[in-house]
GROMACS .gro file of C-alpha atoms in nm:
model
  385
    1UNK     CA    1   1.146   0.426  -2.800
    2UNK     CA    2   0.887   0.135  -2.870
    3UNK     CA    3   0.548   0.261  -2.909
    4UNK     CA    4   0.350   0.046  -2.736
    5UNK     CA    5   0.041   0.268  -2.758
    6UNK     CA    6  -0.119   0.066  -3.024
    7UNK     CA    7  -0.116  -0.241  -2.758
    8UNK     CA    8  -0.356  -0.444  -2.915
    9UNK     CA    9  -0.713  -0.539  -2.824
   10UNK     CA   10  -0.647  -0.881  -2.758
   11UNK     CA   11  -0.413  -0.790  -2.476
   12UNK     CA   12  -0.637  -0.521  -2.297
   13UNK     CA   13  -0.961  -0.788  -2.328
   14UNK     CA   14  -0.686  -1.065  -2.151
   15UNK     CA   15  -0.589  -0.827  -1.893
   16UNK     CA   16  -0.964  -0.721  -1.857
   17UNK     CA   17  -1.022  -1.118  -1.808
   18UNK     CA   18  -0.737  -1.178  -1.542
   19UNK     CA   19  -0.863  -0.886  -1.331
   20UNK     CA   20  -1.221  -1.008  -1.328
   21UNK     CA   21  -1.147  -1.310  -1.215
   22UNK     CA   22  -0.903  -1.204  -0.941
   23UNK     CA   23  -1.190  -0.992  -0.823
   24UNK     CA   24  -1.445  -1.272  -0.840
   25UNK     CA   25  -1.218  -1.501  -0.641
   26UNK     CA   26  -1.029  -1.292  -0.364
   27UNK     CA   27  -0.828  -1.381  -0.068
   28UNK     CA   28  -0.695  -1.173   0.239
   29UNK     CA   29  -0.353  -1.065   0.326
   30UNK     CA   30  -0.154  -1.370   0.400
   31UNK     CA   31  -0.419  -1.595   0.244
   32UNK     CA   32  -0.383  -1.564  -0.154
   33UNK     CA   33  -0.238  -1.926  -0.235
   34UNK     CA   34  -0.510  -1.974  -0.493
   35UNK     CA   35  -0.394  -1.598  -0.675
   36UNK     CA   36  -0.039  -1.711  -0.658
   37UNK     CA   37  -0.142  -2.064  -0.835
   38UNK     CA   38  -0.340  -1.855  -1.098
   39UNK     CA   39  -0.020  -1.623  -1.154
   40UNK     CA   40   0.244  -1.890  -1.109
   41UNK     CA   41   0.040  -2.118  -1.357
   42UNK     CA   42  -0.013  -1.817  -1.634
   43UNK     CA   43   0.403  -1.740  -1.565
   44UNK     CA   44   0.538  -2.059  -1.632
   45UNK     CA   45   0.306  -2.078  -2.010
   46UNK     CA   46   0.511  -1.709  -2.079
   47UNK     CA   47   0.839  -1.931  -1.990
   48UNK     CA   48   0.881  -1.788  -1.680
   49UNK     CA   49   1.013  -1.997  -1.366
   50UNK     CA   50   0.906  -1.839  -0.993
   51UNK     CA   51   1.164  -1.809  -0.782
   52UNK     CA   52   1.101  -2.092  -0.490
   53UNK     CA   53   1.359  -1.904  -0.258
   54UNK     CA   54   1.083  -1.620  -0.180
   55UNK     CA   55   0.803  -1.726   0.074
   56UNK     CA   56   0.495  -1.778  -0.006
   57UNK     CA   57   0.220  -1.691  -0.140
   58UNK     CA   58   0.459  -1.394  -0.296
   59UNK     CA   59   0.566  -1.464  -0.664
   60UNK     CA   60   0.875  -1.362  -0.809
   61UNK     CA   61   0.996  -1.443  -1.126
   62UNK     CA   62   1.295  -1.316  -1.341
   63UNK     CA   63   1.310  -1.216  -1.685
   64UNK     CA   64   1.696  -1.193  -1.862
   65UNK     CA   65   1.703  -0.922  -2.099
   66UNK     CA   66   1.936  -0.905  -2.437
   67UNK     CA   67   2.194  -0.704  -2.246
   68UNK     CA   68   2.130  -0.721  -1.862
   69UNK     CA   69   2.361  -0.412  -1.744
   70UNK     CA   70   2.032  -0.297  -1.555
   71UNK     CA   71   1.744  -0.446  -1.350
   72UNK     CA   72   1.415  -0.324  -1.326
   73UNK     CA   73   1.159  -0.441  -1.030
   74UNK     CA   74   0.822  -0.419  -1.107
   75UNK     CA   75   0.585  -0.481  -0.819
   76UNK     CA   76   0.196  -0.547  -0.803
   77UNK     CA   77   0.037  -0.615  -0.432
   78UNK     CA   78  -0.280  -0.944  -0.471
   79UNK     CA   79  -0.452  -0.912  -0.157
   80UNK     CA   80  -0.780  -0.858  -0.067
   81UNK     CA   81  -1.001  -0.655   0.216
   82UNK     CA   82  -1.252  -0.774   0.511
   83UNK     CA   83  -1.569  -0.616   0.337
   84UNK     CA   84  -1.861  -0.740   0.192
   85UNK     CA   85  -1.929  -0.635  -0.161
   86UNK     CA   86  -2.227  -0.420  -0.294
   87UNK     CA   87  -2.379  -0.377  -0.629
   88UNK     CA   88  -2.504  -0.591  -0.926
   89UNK     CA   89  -2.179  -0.632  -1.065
   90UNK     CA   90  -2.132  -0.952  -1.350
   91UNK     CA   91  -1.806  -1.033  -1.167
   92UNK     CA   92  -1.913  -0.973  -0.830
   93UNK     CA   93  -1.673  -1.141  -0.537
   94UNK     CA   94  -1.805  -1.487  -0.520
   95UNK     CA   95  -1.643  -1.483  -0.137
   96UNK     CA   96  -1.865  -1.405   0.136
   97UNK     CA   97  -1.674  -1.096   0.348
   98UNK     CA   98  -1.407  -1.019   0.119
   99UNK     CA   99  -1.326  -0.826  -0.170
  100UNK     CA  100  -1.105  -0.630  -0.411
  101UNK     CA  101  -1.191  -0.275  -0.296
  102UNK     CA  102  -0.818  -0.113  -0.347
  103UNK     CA  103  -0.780  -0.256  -0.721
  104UNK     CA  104  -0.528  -0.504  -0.657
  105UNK     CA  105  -0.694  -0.732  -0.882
  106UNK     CA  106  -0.593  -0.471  -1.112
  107UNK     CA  107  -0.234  -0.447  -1.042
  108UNK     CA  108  -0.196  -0.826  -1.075
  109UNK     CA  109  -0.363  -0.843  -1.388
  110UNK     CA  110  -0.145  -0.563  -1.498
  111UNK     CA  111   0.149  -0.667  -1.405
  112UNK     CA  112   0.073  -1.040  -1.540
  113UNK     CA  113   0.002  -0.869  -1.909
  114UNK     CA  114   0.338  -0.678  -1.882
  115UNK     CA  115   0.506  -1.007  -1.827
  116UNK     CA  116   0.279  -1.148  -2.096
  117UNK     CA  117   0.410  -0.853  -2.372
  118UNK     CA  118   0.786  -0.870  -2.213
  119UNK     CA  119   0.777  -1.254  -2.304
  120UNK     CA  120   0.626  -1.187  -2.615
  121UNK     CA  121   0.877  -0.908  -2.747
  122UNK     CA  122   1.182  -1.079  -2.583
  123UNK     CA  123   1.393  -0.936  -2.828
  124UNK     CA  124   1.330  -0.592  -2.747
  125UNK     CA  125   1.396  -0.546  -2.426
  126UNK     CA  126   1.741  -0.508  -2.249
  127UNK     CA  127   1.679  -0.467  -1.921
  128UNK     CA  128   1.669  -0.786  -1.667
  129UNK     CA  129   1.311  -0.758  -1.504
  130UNK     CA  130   1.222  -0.882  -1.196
  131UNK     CA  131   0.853  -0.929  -1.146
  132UNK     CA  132   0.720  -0.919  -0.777
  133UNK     CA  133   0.321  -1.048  -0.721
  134UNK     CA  134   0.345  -0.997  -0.342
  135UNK     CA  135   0.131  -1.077  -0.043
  136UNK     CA  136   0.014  -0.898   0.215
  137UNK     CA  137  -0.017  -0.500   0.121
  138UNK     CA  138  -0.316  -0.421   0.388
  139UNK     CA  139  -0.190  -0.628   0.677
  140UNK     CA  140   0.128  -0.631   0.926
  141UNK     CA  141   0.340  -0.808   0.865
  142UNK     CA  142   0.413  -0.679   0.556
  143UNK     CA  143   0.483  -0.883   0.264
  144UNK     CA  144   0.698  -0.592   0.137
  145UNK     CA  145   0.935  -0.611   0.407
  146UNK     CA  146   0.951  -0.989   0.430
  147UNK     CA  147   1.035  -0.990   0.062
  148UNK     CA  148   1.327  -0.705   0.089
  149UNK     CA  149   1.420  -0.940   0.401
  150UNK     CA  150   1.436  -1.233   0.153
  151UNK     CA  151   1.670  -1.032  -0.099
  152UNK     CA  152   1.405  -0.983  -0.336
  153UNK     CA  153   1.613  -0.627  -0.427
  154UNK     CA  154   1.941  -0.787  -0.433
  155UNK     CA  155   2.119  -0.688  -0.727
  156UNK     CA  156   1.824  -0.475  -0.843
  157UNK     CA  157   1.876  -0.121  -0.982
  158UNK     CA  158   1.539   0.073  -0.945
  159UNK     CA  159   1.178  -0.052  -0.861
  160UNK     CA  160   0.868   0.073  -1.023
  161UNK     CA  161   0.513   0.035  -0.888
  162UNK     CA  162   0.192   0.163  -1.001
  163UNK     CA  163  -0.189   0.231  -0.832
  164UNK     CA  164  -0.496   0.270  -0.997
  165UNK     CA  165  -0.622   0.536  -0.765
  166UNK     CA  166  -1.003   0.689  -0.780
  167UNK     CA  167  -0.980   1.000  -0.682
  168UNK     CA  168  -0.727   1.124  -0.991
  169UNK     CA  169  -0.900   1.165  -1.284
  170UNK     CA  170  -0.932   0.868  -1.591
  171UNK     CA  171  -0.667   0.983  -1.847
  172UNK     CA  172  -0.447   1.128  -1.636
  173UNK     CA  173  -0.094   1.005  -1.451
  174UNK     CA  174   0.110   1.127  -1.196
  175UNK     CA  175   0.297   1.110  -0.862
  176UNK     CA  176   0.485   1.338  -0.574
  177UNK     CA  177   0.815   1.331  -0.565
  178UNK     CA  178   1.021   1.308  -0.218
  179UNK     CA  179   0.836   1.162   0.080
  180UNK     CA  180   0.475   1.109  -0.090
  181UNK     CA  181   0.327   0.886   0.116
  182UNK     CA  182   0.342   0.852   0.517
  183UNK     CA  183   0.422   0.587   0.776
  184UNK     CA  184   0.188   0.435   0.935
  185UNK     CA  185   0.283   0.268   1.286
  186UNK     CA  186   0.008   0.202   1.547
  187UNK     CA  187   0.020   0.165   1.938
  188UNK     CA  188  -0.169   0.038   2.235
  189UNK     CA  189  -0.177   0.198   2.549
  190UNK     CA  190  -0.305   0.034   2.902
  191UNK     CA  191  -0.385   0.272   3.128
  192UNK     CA  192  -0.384   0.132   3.526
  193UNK     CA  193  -0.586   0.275   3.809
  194UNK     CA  194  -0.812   0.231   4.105
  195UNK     CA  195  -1.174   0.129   4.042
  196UNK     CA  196  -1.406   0.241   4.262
  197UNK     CA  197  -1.794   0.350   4.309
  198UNK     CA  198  -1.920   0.617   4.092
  199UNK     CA  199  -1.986   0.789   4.414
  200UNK     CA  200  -1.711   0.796   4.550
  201UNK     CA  201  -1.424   0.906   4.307
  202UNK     CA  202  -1.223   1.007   4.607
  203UNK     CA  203  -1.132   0.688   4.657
  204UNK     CA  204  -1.087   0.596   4.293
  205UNK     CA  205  -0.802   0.651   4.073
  206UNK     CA  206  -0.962   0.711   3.764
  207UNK     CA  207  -0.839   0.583   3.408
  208UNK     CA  208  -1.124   0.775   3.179
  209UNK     CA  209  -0.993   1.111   3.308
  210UNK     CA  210  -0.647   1.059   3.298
  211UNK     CA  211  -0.729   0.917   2.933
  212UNK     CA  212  -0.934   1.228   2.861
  213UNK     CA  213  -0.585   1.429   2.920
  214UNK     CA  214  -0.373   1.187   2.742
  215UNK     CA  215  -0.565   1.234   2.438
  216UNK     CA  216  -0.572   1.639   2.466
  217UNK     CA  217  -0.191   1.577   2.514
  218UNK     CA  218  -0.126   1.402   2.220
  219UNK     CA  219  -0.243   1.681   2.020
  220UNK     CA  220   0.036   1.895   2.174
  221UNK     CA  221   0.252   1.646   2.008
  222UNK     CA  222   0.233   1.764   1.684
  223UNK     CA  223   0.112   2.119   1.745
  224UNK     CA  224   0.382   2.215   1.941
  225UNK     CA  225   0.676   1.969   1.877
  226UNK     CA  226   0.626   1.910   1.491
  227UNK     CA  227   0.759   2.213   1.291
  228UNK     CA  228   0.448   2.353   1.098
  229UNK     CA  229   0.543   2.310   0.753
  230UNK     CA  230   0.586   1.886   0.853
  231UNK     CA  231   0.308   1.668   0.844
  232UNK     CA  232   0.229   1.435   1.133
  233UNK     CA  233  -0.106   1.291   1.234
  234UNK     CA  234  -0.163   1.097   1.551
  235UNK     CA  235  -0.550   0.950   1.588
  236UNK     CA  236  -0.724   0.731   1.815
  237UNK     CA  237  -0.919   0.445   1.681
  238UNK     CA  238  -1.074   0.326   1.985
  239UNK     CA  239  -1.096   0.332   2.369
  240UNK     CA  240  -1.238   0.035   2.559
  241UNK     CA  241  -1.328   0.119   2.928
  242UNK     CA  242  -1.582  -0.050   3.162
  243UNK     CA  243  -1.986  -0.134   3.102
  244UNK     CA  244  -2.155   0.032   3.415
  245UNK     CA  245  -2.291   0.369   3.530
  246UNK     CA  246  -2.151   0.402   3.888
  247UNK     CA  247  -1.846   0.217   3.818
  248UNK     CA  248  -1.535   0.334   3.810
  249UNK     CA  249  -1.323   0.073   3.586
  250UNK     CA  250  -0.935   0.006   3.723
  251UNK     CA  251  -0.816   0.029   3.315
  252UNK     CA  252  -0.866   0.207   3.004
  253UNK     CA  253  -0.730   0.052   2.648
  254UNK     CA  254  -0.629   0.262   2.384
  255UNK     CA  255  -0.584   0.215   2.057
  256UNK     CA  256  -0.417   0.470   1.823
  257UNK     CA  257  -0.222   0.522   1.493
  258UNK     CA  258   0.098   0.782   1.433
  259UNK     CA  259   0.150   0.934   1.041
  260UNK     CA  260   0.433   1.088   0.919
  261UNK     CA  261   0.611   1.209   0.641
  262UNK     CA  262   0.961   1.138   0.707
  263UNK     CA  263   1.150   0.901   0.926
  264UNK     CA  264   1.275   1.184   1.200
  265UNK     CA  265   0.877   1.286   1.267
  266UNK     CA  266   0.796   0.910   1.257
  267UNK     CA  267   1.053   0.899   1.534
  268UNK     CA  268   0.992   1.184   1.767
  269UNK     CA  269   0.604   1.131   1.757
  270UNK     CA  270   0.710   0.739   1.916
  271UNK     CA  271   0.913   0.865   2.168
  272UNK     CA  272   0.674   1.139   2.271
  273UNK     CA  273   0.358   0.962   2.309
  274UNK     CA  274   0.534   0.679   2.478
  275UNK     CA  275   0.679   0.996   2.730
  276UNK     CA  276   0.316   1.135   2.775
  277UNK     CA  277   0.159   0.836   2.872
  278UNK     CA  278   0.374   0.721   3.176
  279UNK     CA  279   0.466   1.107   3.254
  280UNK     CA  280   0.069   1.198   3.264
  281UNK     CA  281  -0.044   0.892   3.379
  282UNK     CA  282   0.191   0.903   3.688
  283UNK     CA  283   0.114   1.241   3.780
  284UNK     CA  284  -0.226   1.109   3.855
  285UNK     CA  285  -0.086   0.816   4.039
  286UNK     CA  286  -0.193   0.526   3.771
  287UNK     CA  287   0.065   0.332   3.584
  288UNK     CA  288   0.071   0.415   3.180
  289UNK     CA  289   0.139   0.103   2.935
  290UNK     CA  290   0.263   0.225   2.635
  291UNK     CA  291   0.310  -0.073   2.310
  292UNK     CA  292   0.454   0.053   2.008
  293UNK     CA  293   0.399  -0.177   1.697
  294UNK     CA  294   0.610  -0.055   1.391
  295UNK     CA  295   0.423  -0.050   1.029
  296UNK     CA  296   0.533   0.106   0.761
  297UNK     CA  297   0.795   0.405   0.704
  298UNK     CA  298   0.713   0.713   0.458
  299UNK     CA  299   0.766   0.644   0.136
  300UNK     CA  300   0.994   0.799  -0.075
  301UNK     CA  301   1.008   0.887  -0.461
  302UNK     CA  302   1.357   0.922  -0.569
  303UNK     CA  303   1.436   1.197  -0.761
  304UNK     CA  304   1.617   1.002  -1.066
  305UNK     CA  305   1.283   0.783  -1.056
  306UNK     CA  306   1.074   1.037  -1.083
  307UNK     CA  307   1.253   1.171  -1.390
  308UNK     CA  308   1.228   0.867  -1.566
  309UNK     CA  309   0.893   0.848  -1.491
  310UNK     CA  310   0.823   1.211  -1.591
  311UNK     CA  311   0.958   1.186  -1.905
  312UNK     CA  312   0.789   0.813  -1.962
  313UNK     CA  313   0.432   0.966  -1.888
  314UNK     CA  314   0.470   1.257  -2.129
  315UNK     CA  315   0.684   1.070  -2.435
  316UNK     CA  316   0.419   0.825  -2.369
  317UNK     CA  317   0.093   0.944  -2.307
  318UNK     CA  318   0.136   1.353  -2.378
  319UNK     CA  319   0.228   1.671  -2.146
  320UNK     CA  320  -0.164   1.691  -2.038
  321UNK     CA  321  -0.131   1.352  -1.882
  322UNK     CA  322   0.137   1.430  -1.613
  323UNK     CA  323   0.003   1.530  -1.292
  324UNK     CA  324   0.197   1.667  -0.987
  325UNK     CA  325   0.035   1.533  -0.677
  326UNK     CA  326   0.017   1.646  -0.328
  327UNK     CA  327   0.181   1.387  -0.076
  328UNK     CA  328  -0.087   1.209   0.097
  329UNK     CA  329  -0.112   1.086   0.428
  330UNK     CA  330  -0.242   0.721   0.262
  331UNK     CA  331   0.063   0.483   0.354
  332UNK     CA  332   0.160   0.166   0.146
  333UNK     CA  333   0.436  -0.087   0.219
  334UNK     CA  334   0.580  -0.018  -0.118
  335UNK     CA  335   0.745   0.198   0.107
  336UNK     CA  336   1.001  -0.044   0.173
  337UNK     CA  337   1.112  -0.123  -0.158
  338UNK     CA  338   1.237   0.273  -0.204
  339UNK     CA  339   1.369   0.265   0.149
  340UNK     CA  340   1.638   0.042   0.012
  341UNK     CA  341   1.639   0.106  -0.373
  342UNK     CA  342   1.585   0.361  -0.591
  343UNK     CA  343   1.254   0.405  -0.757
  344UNK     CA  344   0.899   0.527  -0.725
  345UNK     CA  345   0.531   0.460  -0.680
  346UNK     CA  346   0.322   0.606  -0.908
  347UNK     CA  347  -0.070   0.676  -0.948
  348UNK     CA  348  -0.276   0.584  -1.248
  349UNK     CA  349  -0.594   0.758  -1.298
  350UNK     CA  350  -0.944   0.638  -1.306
  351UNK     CA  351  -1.220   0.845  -1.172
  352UNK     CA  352  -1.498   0.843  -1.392
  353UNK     CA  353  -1.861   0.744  -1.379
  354UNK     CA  354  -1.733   0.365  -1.330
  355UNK     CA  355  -1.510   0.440  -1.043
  356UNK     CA  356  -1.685   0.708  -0.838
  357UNK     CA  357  -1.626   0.507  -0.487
  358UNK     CA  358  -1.369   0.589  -0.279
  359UNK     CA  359  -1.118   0.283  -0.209
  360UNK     CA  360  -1.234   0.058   0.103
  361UNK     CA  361  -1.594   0.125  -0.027
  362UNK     CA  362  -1.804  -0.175  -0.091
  363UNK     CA  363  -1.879  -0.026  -0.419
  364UNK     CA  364  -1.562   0.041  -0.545
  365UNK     CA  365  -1.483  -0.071  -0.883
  366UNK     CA  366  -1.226   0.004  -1.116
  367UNK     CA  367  -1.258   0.184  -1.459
  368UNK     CA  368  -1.128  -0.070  -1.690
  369UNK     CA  369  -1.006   0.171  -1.944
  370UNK     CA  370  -0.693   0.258  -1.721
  371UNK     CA  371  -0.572  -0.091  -1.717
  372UNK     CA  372  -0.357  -0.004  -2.038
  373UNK     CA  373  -0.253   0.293  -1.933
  374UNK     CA  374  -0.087   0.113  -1.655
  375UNK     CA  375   0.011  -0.223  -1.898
  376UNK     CA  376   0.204   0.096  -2.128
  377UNK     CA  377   0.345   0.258  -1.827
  378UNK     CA  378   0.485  -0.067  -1.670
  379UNK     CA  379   0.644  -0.170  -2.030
  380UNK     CA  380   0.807   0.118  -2.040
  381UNK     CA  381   0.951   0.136  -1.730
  382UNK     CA  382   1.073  -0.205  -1.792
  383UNK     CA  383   1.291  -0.080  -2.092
  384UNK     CA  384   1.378   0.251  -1.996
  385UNK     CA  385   1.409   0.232  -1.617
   0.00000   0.00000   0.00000
């Protein structure tokens, strides 16, 4: 095995470099033509060509190694987040409203120094690598599954991505393996009464109550139809319903979100919300609107994946790096890749002083000193995947 542990300076203070300047210059989900310029230009000076079949702004570029029976995906997400950035940092986001507060201006500056070492030490690696800068992590659509749409997989052997996560300590590396992560779909519900004066209910047919039972229902979903040792979460994220004091409004909007941590739960939580909300809402005589909008599935670290990224983390980094993690309820659309390939998603530390916000925050920053942890981690997977 290489040991890229002594990955020099010069490298770590580039990939510092890139990811500063992603985070002083970020764009939203859908928006990140200027990031894919910035990668496509620093690709083609490694030799690399992007791949003009794949829509944009994703980048994807291919790497032939000295041999070629495998190939290795390695993915890094480039968009950005609706929030306005706090603190006096020297590469604050120069964009008003928007900034890197998930460190993906980490993962593309990681994954553009693994292509930059790959390139570099050409001879040593064996492995075809397909490198995937894609668009659109935080948002539906999802640029994962327009990509896996696109045949961005096709011919592919295992996919590897990694987060820099701030709530696992610096140093350390690790993952769950099996469903890790859960879907994420959301819904919208419209439900259709009677206004009426406040005074006179009796006359009404009244949306807010019937919504006040919907929601207690919904509970019931996963207390009483989810076995207890699954995990299923079903939240609402807003309710919109008139602007008076004595008046009864003829509609109530709901908005909502359904987690789970496998595709069966994902399933049965759908059809039994969409069931509660015209069965309840026509026992009170109203008319339930039920819109189901499909996000991501649960995602899934295979079991040969997580192996080979078990044994990279301690033949790497040591046994006291490896963490076992908990499956989280977070989703990702990475999810998408594994639901067709095999691979797995794996979290780099980096809480420290540095990174003590939680991701989303407008203080978040990343602790630069993981960046070649993950640069090490990515390499390897490249040769060993």
């Amino acid at each position: 095995m290489i040991n890229i542990k002594l990955i020099d300076s010069e490298l770590k203070d580039w990939a510092v470099k890139q990811r500063r300047y992603f985070h002083m210059y970020p764009e939203l989900s859908g928006q990140e033509y200027q990031t894919a310029a910035y990668v496509r230009d620093r690709l083609k000076e490694f030799g690399l060509t992007p791949d003009l079949k794949f829509s944009t702004p994703n980048i994807v570029a291919r790497f032939y190694g000295t041999e070629g029976k495998r190939t290795i995906a390695l993915r890094a997400d480039m968009d950005a987040l609706p929030l306005q950035e706090e603190g006096n940092k020297a590469y604050t986001s120069t964009v008003s409203g928007v900034m890197h507060a998930c460190g993906h201006d980490g993962h593309t500056a990681i994954l553009l120094s693994v292509a930059k070492w790959i390139t570099s030490h050409a001879e040593a690696i064996k492995n075809n690598i397909v490198f995937i800068f894609q668009s659109s992590e935080e948002e539906s659509p999802s640029g994962a599954k327009k990509l896996v749409e696109e045949g961005v997989l096709d011919g592919v052997d295992a996919i590897y991505g990694v987060h820099l996560i701030s709530d696992v300590p610096l140093g350390k590396i690790g993952f769950a393996e099996g469903f890790s992560m859960a879907s994420s779909d959301d819904f919208d519900i419209i439900i259709e009464g009677v206004g009426g004066h406040g005074g006179n209910p009796q006359d009404a047919i009244d949306p807010i109550y019937i919504a006040t039972h919907l929601i207690q229902a919904f509970q019931s979903v996963v207390s009483r139809n989810l076995h207890p040792l699954q995990a299923g979460v079903i939240s609402i994220g807003g309710m919109q319903a008139g602007n008076s004091y004595n008046v009864i409004p003829h509609q109530v909007k709901i908005q909502g979100t359904i987690r789970a941590m496998t595709f069966e739960t994902a399933q049965m939580m759908y059809v039994k919300t969409e069931q509660l909300t015209k069965s309840i809402s026509a026992s009170f005589g109203a008319k339930g609107h039920y819109d189901y909008i499909p996000g991501t599935p649960p995602l899934y670290n295979h079991p040969e994946a997580c192996e080979t990224a078990k044994k990279v983390i301690i033949d790497t980094f040591g046994e006291d790096a490896f963490l076992s993690l908990d499956p989280s309820m977070g989703a990702e659309d990475y999810s998408f890749y594994v639901k067709e390939k095999t691979g797995a998603f794996i979290n780099v530390g980096m809480k420290s002083e540095k990174s003590s916000y939680p991701h989303h925050h407008p203080k978040f920053d990343i602790d630069e000193e993981a960046i070649p942890t993950a640069i090490e981690l990515m390499i390897q997977f490249a040769i060993q995947g």
